[in-house]
Coordinates of C-alpha atoms in Angstrom, one line a residue:
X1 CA 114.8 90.6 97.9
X2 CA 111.7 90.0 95.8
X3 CA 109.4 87.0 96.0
X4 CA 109.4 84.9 92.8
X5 CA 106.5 84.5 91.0
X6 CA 104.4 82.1 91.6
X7 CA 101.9 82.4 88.8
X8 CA 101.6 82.1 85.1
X9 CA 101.8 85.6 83.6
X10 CA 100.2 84.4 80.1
X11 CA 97.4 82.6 82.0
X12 CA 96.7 85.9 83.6
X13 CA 97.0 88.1 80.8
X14 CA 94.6 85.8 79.2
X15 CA 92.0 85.9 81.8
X16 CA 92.4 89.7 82.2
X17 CA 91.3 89.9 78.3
X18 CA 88.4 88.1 79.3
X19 CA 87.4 90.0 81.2
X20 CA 88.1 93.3 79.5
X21 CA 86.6 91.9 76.9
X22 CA 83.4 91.1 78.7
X23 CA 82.6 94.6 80.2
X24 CA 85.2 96.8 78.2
X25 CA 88.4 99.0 79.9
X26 CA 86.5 101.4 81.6
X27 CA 83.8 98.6 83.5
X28 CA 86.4 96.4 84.2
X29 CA 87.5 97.6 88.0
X30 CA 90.6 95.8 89.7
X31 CA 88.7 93.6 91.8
X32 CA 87.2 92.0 88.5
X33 CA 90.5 91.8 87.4
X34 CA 91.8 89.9 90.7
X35 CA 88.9 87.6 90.4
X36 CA 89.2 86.8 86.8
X37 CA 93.2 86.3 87.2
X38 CA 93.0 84.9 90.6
X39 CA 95.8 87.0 91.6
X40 CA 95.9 89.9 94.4
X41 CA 95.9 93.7 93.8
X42 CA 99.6 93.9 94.8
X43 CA 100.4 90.9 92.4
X44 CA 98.7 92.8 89.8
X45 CA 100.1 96.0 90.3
X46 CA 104.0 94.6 90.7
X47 CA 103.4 92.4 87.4
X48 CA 101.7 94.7 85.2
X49 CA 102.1 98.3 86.9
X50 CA 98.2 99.5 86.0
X51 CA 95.5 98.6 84.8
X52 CA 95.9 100.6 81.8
X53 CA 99.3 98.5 81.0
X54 CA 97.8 95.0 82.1
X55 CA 95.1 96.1 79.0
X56 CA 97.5 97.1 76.7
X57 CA 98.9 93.3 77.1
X58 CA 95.6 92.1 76.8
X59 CA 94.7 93.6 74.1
X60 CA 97.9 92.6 72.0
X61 CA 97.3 89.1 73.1
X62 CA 93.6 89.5 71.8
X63 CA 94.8 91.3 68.2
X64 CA 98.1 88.8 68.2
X65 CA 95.6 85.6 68.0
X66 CA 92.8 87.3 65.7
X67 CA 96.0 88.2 63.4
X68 CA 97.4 84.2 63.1
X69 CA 93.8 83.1 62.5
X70 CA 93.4 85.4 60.1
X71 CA 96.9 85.1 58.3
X72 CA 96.7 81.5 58.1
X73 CA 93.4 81.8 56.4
X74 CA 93.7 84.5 54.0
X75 CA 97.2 82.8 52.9
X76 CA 95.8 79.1 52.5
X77 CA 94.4 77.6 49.8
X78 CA 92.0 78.7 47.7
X79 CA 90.4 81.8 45.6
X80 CA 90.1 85.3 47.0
X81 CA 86.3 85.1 47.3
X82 CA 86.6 81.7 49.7
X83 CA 89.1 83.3 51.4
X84 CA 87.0 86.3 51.7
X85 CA 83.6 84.7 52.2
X86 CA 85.3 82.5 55.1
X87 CA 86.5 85.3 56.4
X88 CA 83.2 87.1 56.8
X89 CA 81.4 83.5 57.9
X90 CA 84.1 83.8 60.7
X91 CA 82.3 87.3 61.6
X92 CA 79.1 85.6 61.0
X93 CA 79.6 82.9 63.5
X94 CA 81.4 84.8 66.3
X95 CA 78.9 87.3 66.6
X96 CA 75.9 85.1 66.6
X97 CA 78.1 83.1 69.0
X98 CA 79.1 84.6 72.3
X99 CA 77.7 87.8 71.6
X100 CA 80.8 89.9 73.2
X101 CA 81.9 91.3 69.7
X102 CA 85.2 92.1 68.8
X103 CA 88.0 93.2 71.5
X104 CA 89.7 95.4 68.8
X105 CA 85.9 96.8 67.6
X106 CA 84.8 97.6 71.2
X107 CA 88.4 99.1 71.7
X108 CA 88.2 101.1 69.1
X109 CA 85.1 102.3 70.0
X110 CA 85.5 102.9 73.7
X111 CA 89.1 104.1 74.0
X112 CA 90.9 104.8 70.8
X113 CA 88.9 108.6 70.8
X114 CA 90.8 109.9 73.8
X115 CA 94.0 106.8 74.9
X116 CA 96.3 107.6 72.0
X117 CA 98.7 104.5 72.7
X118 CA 95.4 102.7 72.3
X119 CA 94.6 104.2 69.1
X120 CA 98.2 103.7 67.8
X121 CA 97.7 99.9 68.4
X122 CA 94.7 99.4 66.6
X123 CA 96.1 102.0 63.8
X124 CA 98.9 99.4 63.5
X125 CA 96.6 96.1 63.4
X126 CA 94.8 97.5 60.9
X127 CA 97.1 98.8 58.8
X128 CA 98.5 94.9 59.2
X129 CA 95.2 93.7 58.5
X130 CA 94.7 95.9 55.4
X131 CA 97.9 95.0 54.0
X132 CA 97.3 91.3 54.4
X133 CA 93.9 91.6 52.7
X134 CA 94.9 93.8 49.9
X135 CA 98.1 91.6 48.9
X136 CA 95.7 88.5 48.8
X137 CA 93.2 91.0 46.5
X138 CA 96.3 92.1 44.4
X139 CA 97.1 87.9 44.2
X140 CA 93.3 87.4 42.9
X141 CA 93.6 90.4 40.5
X142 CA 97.0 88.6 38.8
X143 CA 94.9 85.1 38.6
X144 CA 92.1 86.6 37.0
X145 CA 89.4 86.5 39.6
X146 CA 89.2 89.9 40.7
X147 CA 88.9 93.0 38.1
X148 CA 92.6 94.6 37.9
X149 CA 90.8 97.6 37.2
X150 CA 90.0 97.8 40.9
X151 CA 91.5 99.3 43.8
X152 CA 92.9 96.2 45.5
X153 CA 93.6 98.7 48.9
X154 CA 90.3 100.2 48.5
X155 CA 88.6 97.1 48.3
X156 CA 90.5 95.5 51.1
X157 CA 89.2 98.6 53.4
X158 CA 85.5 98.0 52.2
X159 CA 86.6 94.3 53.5
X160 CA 87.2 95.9 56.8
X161 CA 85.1 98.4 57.2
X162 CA 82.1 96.0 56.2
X163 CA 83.7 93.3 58.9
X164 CA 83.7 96.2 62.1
X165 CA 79.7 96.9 60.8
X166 CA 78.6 93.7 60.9
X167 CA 80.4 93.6 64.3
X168 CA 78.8 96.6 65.4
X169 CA 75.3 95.9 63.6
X170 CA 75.4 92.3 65.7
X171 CA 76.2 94.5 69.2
X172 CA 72.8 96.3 68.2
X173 CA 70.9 93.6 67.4
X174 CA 71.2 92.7 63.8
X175 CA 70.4 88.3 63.9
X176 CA 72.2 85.7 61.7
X177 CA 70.4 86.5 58.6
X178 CA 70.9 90.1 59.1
X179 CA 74.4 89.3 59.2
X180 CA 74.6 86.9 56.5
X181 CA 72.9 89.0 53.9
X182 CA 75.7 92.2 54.4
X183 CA 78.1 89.3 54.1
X184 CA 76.7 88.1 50.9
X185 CA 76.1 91.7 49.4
X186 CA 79.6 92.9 50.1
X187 CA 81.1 89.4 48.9
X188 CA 78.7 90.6 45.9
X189 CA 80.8 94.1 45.7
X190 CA 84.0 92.6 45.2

């Protein structure tokens, strides 16, 4: 008969994505794991099979909370270049912050090139992120504020696109003002 579980699985998933997060998949061994969880290898193991799946959880916990903080900004109150200029502050402040960069952005770096279940993932959270961004451009086109002439899609993927460069630019060693003056110019674009 198995042993119940004594733990908080959510707890642990969170911790694991701290860690993961800190050094990336590949760094993170299994005794980092057991020491950022507080949990034993065989507790690991029995819970989340591999290390591989214990990431996958992590990284959907990761992408789950970027996506409500995202959603409830870009469908709150005000015009499409607030929304969008908080949106890119957000960047601004998180990557001058902590300085870990984005789960999703070092994911997609790291593993999405040869994990395709990883790469499916962030294929989905992006095409959820780009859809989100493009309805609230499409929004701004019908009030006026944005050119209808324009690609709402296409500008939503610039959006993106100039969000996982700052992200990248920051892990390289782009400063605040560096960062605040691609977030001006591509506000500037829309």
């Amino acid at each position: 008969m198995a042993r119940p579980r004594n733990f908080d699985e959510d707890r642990a998933v969170d911790a694991a994505m701290r860690a993961f997060w800190a050094a990336g998949y590949e760094a993170t061994s299994t005794q980092d794991l057991c020491e950022a969880t507080g949990l034993g290898r065989s507790s690991i193991y029995n819970t989340f099979k591999s290390k591989h799946d214990l990431f996958e959880r992590a990284l959907r916990h990761y992408m789950d909370g970027v996506a409500r903080e995202q959603t409830a900004l870009l469908e709150g109150e005000g015009t499409v270049r607030e929304k969008v200029r908080a949106l890119l502050e957000m960047v601004v402040d998180d990557e001058t912050g902590d300085r870990l960069g984005c789960l999703v952005v070092n994911t997609g770096v790291e593993l999405a090139p040869r994990d395709p279940s990883i790469a499916e993932r962030l294929r989905r959270d992006y095409e959820y992120r780009l859809g989100l961004l493009a309805g609230v451009i499409q929004a701004g086109q019908r009030a006026g504020e944005i050119d209808p002439a324009r690609d709402a899609r296409a500008l939503a993927h610039f959006v993106l696109t100039t969000i996982s460069g700052m992200r990248v630019a920051a892990r390289t060693g782009a400063d605040r003002e560096a960062l605040e003056g691609i977030a001006a110019t591509a506000l500037g674009a829309i």
